[in-house]
Tab-separated table of C-alpha atoms in Angstrom:
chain	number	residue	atom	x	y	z
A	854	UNK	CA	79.842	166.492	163.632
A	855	UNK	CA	81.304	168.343	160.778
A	856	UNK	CA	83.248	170.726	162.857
A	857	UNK	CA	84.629	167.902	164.899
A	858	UNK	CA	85.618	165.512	161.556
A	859	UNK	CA	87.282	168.720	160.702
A	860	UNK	CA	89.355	169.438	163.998
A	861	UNK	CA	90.012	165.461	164.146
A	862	UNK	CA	91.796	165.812	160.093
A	863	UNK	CA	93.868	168.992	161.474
A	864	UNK	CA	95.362	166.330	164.555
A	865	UNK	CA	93.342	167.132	167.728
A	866	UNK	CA	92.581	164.260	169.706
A	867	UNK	CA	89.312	163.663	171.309
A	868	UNK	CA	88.255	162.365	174.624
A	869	UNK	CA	85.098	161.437	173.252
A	870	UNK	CA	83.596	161.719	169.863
A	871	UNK	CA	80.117	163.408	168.850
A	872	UNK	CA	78.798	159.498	168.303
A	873	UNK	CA	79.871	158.027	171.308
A	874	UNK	CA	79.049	156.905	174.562
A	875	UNK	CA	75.469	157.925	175.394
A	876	UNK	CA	75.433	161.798	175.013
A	877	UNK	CA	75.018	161.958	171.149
A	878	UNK	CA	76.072	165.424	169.949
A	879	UNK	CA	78.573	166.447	172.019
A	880	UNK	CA	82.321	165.771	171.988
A	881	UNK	CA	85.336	166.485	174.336
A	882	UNK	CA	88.316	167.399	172.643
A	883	UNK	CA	91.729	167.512	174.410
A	884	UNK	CA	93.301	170.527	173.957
A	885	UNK	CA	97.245	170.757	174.068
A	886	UNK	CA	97.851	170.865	177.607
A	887	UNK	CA	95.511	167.629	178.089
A	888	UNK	CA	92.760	169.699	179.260
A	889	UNK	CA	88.904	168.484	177.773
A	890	UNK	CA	87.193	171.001	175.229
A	891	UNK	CA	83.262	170.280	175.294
A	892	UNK	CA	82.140	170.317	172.445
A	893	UNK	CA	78.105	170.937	172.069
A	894	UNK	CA	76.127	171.411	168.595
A	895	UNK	CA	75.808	174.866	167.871
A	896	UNK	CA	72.305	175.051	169.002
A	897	UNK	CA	73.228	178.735	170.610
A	898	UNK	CA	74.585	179.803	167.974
A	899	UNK	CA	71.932	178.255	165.560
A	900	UNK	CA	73.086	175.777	163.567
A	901	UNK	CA	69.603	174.707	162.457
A	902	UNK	CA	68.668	172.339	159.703
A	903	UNK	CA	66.801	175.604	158.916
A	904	UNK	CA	66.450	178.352	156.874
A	905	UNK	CA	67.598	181.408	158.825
A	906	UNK	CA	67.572	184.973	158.513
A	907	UNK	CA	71.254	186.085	158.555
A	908	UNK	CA	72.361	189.254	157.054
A	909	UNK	CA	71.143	192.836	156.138
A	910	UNK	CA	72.920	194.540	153.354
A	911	UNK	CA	73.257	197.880	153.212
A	912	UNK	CA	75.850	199.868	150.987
A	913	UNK	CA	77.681	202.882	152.117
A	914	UNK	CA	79.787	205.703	151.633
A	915	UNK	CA	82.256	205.141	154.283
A	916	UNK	CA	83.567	201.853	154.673
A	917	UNK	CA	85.392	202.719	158.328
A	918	UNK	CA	83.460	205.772	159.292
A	919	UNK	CA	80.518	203.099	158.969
A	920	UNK	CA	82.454	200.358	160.668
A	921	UNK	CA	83.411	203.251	163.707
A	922	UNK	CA	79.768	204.278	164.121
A	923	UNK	CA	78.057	200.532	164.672
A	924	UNK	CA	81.651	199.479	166.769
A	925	UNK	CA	81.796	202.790	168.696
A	926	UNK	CA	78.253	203.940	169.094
A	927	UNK	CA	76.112	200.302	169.101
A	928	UNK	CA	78.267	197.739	170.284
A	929	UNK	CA	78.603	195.517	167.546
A	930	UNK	CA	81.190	193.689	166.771
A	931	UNK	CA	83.214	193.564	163.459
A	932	UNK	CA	83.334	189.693	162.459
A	933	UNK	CA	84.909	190.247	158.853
A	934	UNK	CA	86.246	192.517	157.121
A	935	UNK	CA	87.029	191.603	152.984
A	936	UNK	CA	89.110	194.201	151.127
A	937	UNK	CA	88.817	193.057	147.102
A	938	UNK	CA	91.309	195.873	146.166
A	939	UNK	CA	91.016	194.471	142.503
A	940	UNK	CA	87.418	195.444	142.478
A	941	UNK	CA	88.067	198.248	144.738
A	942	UNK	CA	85.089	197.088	147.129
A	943	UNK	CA	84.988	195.925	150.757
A	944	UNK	CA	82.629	194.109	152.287
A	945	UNK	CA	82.001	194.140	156.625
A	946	UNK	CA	80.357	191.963	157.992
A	947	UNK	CA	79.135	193.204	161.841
A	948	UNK	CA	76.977	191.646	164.804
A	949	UNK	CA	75.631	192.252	168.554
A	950	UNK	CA	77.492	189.822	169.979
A	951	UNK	CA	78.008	189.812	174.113
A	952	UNK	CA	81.682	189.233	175.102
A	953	UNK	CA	80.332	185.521	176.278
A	954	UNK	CA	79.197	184.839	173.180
A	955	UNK	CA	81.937	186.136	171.224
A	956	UNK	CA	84.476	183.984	173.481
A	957	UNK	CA	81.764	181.074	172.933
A	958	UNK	CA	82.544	181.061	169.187
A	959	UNK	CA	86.162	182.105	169.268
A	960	UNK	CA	87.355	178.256	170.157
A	961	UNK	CA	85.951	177.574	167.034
A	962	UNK	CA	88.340	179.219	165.193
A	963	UNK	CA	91.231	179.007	167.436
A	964	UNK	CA	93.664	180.389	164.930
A	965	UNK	CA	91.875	183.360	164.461
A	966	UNK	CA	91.825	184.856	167.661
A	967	UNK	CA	93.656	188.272	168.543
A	968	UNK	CA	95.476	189.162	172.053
A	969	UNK	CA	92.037	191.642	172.427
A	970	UNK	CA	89.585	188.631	170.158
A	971	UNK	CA	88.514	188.021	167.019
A	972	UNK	CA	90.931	189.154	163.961
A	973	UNK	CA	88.658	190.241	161.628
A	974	UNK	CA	91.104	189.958	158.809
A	975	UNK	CA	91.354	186.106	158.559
A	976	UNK	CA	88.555	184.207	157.167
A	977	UNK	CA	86.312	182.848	160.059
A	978	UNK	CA	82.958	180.596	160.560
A	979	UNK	CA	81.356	183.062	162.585
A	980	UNK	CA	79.508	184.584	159.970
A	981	UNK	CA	78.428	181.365	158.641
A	982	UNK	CA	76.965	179.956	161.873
A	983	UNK	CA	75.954	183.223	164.036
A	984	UNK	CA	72.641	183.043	164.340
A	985	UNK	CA	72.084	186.656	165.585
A	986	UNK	CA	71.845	188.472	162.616
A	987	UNK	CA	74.628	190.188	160.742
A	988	UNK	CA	74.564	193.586	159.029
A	989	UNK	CA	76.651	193.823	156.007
A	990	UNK	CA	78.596	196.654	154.885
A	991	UNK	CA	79.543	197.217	151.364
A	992	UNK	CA	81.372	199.696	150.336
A	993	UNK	CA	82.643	200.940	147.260
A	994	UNK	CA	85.961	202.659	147.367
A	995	UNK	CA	86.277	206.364	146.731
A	996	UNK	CA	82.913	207.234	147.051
A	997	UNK	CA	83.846	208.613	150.333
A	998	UNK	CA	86.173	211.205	148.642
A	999	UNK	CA	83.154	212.540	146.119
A	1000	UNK	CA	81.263	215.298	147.786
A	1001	UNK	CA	78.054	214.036	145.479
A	1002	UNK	CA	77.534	210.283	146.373
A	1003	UNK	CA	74.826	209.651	148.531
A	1004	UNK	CA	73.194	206.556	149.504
A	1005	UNK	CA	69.468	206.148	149.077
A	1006	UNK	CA	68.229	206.059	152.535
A	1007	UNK	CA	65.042	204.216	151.315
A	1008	UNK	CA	63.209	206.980	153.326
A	1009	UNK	CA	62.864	209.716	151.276
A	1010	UNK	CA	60.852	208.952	147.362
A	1011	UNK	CA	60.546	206.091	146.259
A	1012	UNK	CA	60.601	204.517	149.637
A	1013	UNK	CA	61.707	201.105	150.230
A	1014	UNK	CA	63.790	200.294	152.853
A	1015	UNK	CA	62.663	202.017	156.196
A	1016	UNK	CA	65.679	201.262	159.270
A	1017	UNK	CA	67.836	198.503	161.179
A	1018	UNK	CA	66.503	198.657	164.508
A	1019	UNK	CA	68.619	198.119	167.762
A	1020	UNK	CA	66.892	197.247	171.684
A	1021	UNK	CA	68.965	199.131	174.093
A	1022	UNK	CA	68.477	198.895	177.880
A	1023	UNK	CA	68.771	202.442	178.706
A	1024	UNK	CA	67.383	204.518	175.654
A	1025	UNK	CA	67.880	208.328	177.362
A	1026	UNK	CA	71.332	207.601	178.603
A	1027	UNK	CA	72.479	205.714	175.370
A	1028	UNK	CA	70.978	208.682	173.147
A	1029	UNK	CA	72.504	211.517	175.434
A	1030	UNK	CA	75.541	209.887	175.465
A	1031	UNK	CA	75.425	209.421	171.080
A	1032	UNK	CA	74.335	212.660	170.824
A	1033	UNK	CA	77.425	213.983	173.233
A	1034	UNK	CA	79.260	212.046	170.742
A	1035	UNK	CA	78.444	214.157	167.801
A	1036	UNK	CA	75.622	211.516	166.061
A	1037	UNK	CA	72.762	213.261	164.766
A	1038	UNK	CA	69.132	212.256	165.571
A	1039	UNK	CA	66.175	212.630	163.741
A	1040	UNK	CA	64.082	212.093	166.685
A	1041	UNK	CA	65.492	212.131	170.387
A	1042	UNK	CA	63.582	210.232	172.884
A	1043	UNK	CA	61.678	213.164	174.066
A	1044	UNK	CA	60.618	214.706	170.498
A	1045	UNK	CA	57.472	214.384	169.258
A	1046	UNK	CA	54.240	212.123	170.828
A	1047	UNK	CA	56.407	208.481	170.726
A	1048	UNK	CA	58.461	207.837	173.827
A	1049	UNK	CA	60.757	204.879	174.232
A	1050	UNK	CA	62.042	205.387	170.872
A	1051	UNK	CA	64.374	207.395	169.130
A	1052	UNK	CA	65.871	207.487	165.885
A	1053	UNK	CA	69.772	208.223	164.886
A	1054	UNK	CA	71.464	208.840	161.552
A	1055	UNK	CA	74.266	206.489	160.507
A	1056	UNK	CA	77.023	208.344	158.786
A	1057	UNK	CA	75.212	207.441	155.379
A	1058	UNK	CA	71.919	208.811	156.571
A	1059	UNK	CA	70.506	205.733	157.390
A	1060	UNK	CA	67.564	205.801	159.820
A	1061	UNK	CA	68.842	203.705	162.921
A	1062	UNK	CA	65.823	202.997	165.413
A	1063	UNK	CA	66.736	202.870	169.270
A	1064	UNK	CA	64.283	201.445	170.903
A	1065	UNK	CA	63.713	201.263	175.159
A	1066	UNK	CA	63.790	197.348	176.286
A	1067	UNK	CA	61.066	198.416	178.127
A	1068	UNK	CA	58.852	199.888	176.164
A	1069	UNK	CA	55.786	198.707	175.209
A	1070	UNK	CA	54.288	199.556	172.399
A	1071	UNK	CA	51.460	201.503	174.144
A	1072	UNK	CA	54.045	202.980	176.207
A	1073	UNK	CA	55.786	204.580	173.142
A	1074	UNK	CA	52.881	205.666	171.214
A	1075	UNK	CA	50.932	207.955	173.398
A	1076	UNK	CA	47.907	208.312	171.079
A	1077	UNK	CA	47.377	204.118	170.743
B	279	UNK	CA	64.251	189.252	187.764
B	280	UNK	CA	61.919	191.539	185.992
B	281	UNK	CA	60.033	188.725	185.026
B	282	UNK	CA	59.950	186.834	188.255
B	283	UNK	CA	58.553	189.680	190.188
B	284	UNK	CA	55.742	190.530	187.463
B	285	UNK	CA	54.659	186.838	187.507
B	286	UNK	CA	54.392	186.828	191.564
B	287	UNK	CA	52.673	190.063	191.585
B	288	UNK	CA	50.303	188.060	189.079
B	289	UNK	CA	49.936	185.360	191.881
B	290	UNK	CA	52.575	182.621	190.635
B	291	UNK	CA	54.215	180.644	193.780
B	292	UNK	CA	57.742	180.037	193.069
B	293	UNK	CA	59.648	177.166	194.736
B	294	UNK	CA	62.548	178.958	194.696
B	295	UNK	CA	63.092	182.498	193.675
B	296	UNK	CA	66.270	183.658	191.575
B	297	UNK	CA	68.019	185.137	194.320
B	298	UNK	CA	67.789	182.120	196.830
B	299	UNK	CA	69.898	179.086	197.354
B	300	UNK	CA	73.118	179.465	195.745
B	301	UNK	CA	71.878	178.993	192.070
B	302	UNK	CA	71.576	182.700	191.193
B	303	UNK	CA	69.673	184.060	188.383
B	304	UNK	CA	67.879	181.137	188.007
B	305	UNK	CA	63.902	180.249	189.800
B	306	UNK	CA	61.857	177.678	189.806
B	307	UNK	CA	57.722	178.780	189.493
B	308	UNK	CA	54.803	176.166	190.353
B	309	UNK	CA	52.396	175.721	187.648
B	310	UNK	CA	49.171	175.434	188.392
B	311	UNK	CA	49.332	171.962	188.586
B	312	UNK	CA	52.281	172.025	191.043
B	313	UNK	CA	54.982	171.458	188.298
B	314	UNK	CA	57.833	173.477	188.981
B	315	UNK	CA	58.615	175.728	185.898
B	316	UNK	CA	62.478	176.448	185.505
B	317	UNK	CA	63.000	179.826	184.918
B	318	UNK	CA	66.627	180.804	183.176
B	319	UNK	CA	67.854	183.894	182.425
B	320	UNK	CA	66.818	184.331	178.565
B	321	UNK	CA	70.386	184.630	178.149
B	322	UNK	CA	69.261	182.023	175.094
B	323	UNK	CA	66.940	184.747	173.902
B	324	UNK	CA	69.476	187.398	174.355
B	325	UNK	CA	68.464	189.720	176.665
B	326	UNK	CA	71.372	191.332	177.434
B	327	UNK	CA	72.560	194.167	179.275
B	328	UNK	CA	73.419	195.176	175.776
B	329	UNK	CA	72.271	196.975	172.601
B	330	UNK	CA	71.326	194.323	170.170
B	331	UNK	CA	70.191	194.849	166.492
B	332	UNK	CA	67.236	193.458	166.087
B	333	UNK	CA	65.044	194.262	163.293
B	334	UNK	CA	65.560	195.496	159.595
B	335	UNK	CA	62.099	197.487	158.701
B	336	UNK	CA	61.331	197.323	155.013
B	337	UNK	CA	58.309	199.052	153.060
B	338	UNK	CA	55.880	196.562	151.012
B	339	UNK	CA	53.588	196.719	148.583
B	340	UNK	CA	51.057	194.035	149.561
B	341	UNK	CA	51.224	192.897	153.223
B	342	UNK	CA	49.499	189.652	153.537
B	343	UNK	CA	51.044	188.943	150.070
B	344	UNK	CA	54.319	189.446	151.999
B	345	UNK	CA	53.749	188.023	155.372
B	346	UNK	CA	52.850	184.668	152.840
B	347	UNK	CA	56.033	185.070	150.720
B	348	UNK	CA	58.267	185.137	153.856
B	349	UNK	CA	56.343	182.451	156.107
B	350	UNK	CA	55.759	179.593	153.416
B	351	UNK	CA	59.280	179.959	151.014
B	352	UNK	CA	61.652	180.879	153.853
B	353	UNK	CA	60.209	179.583	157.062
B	354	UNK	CA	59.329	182.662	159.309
B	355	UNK	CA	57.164	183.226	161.904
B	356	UNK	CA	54.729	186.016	162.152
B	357	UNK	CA	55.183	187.114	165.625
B	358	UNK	CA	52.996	190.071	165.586
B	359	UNK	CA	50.510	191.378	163.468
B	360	UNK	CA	49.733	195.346	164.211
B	361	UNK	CA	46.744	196.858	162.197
B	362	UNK	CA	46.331	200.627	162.403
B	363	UNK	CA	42.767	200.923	160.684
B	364	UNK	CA	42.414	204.517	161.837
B	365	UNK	CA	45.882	205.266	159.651
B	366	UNK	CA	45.457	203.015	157.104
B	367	UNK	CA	48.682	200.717	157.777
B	368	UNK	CA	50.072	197.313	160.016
B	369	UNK	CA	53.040	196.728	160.600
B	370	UNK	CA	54.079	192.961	160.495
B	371	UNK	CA	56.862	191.320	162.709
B	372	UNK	CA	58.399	187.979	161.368
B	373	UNK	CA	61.567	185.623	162.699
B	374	UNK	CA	63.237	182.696	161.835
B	375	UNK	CA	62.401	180.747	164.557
B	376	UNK	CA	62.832	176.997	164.822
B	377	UNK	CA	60.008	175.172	166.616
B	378	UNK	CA	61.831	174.483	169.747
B	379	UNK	CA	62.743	178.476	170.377
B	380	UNK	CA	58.806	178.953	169.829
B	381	UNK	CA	58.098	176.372	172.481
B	382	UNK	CA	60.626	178.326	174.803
B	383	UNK	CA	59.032	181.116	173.884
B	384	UNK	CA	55.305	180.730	174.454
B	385	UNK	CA	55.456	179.930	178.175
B	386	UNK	CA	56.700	183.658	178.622
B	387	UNK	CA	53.381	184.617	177.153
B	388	UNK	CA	51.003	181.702	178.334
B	389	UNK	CA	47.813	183.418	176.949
B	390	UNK	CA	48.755	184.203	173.999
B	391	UNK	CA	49.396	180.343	172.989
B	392	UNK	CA	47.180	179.312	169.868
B	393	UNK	CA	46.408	175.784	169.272
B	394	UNK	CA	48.582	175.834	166.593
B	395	UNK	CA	51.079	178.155	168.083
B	396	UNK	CA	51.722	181.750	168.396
B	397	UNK	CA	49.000	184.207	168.247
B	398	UNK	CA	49.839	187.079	166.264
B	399	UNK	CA	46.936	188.616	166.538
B	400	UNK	CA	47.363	189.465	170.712
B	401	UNK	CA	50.581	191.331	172.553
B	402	UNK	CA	53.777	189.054	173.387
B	403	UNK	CA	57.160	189.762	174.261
B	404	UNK	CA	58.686	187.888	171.744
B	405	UNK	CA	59.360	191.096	169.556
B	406	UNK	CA	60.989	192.832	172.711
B	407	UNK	CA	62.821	189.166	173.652
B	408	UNK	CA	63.993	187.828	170.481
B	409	UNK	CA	67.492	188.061	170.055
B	410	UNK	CA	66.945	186.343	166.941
B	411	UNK	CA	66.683	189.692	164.184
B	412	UNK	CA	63.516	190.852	163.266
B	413	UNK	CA	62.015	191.550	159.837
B	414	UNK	CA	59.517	194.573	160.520
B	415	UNK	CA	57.136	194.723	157.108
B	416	UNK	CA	55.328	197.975	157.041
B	417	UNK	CA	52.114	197.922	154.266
B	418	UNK	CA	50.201	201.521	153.931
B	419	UNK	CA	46.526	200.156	153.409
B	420	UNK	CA	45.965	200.562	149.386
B	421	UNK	CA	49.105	200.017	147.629
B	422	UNK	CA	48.461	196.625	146.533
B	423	UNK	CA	45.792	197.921	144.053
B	424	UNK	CA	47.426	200.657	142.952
B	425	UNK	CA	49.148	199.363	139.699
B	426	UNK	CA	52.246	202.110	139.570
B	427	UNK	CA	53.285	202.017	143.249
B	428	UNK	CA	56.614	199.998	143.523
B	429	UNK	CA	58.922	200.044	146.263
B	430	UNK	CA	62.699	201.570	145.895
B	431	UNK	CA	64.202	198.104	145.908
B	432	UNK	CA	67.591	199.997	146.897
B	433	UNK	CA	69.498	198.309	144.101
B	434	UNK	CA	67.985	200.669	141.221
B	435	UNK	CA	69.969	204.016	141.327
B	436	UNK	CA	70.482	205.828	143.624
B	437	UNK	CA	71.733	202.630	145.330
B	438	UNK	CA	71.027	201.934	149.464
B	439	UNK	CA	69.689	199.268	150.852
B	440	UNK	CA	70.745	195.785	149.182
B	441	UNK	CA	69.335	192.957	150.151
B	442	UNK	CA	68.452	190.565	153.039
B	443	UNK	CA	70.202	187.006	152.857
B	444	UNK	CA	69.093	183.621	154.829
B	445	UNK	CA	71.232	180.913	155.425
B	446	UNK	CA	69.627	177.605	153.589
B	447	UNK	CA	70.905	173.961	154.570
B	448	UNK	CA	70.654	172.962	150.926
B	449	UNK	CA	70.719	175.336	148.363
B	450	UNK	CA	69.482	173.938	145.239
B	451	UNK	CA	66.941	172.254	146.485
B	452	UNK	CA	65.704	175.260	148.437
B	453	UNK	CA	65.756	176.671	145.252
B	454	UNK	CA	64.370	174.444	143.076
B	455	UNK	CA	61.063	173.875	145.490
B	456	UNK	CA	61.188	177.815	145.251
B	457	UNK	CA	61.111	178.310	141.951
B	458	UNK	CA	58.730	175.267	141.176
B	459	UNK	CA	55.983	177.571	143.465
B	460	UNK	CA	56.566	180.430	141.404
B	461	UNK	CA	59.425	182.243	143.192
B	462	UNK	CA	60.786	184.566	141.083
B	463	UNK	CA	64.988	184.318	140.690
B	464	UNK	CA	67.640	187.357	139.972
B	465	UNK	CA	69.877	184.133	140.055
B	466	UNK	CA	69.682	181.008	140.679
B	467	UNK	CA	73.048	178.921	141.961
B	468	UNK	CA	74.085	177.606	138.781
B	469	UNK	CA	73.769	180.933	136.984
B	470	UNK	CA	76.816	183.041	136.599
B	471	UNK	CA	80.599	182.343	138.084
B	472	UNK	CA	79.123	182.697	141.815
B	473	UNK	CA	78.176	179.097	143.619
B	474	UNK	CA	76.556	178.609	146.763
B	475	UNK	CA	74.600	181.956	146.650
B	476	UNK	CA	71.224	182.689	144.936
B	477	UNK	CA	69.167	185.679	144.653
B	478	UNK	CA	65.485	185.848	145.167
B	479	UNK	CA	63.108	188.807	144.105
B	480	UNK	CA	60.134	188.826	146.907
B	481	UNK	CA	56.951	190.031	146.273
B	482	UNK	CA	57.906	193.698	146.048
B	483	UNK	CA	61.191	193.104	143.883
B	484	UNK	CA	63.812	193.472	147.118
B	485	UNK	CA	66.700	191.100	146.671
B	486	UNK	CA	66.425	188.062	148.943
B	487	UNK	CA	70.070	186.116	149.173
B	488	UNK	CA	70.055	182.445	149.932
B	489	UNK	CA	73.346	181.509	151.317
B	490	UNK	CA	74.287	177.873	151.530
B	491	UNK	CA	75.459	176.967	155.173
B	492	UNK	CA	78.226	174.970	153.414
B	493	UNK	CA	79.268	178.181	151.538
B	494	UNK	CA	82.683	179.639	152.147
B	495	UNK	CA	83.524	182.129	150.508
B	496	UNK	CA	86.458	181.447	147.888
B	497	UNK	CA	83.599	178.513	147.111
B	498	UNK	CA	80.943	181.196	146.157
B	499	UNK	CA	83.032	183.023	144.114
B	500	UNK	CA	85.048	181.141	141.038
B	501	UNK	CA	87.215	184.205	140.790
B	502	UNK	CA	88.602	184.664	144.283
């Protein structure tokens, strides 16, 4: 209702608003060539009157080289990206999002979309209404350049944190092809007694989980 | 498909499988009281031919002090409840799911329906399904009594792991209920030149943002 109040104050007609006719909650805009935008509530994408969890925060010590690895190596998408030169941080905001569902939001935010999708640049909704979870990036500049940063990984003492976690549909030929790709792993599928996992290092040392869709969890823990 | 196939082998008729007629990917199964059962693609659920992220795993002190913390103050649902007596740890799977993507959820795992719900306590798919993210608690039997173990929160040097942030439909008043049931705040929204964000300590001190859904960002930040 929002969104469309919104699109309705920037000029766009509509066929039919969110209250009328008999379908409550879903609108038709007309687009500029006359054709009719359907309009549902964001139920996909989770606009819930709920609480919902959205975001994992992790900081690193390569802003891009971080950015590269979850783009290049898992798929995700970058949704925002916020320089803040001033205070010489960025933030990144990434998700898994399937080309469908990326194309699903980008009507949202017409203005923002690139020849090749979203322009991460320009301020957008997505990260305010994607439901699938986002992981954030911070990063604080120049810590790439100083050979003694490190992040803690929350794995070695004190722990805390353990891993971000990823389902992928073919673990063996996703890890062979990572690992052909120059990512390190701290356990390849076929280490050790746990099959139908595997776990990668993010360029900050991070443990990244890979786990088989398939697996169950007796099926990667051979001694449970 | 998958799915479709394992519930035949297990003796369900279908009226129409996913490959007949021309709706594709979609099946109708007979219940055993001859209702048909539409079966869609959990394309809602996300299972993709993709790599999704799907869970963040963080360390706690106190499990069932945990699981509490994130079920009753931010609305999650314990999906699965792992206990390892033999190696003195569970593991604990919670999501933020609304009541209607439980509901779509159960009939996947019939048998493992509660009265009141999900049972934790038994297998389900939902952990392998859920596109919705994750949070994988991990307790090591004991640490709750010990009075000097503490987590790395990740925000004490050497800095990591940040925080995790949920979207709230109304901010203060999420807050305020919070706070008035003993939630303890790093910030509450009115403190400091940042609106529409707050930051929760859980019960092991890790930094739990609340994000209003209104939020944008130049209206979180005063100074931007």
């Amino acid at each position: 209702y929002e969104a469309c109040e919104k699109l309705e104050k920037n000029g766009v007609k509509f066929q039919k608003k969110p209250d009328e006719g008999r379908m409550k909650g879903l609108a038709f805009a007309l687009d500029p060539d006359g054709y009719w935008v359907e309009i549902v509530r964001r139920e996909k994408l989770g606009w819930k009157e709920y609480y919902n969890l959205s975001q994992t925060m992790l900081r690193v010590k390569d802003g891009p080289a971080s950015v590269e690895f979850y783009t290049k190596h898992l798929g995700m998408t970058l949704l925002r990206k916020m320089d803040f030169p001033q205070w010489k941080f960025s933030l990144y905001f990434l998700a898994s999002l399937t080309p469908g569902e990326l194309e699903e939001c980008l009507p949202l935010d017409p203005e923002n979309k690139h020849v090749d999708g979203l322009n991460p640049e320009l301020p957008n909704t997505l990260t305010k209404i994607a439901w699938n979870q986002c992981l954030e990036l911070t990063w604080n500049h120049g810590t790439e350049k100083d050979p003694d940063f490190k992040v803690h990984d929350g794995n070695a003492q004190p722990q805390g944190f353990g891993h971000i976690g990823f389902i992928v549909d073919n673990l063996q030929e996703s890890c062979d092809k990572m690992e052909a790709e120059g990512v390190l792993f701290k356990k390849r599928p076929q280490d050790g007694n746990m099959r139908g996992i595997a776990f990668a290092y993010d360029p900050n040392g991070y443990w990244v989980e890979l786990v088989d869709r398939k697996a169950t969890f007796s099926g990667i823990c051979s001694n449970y």
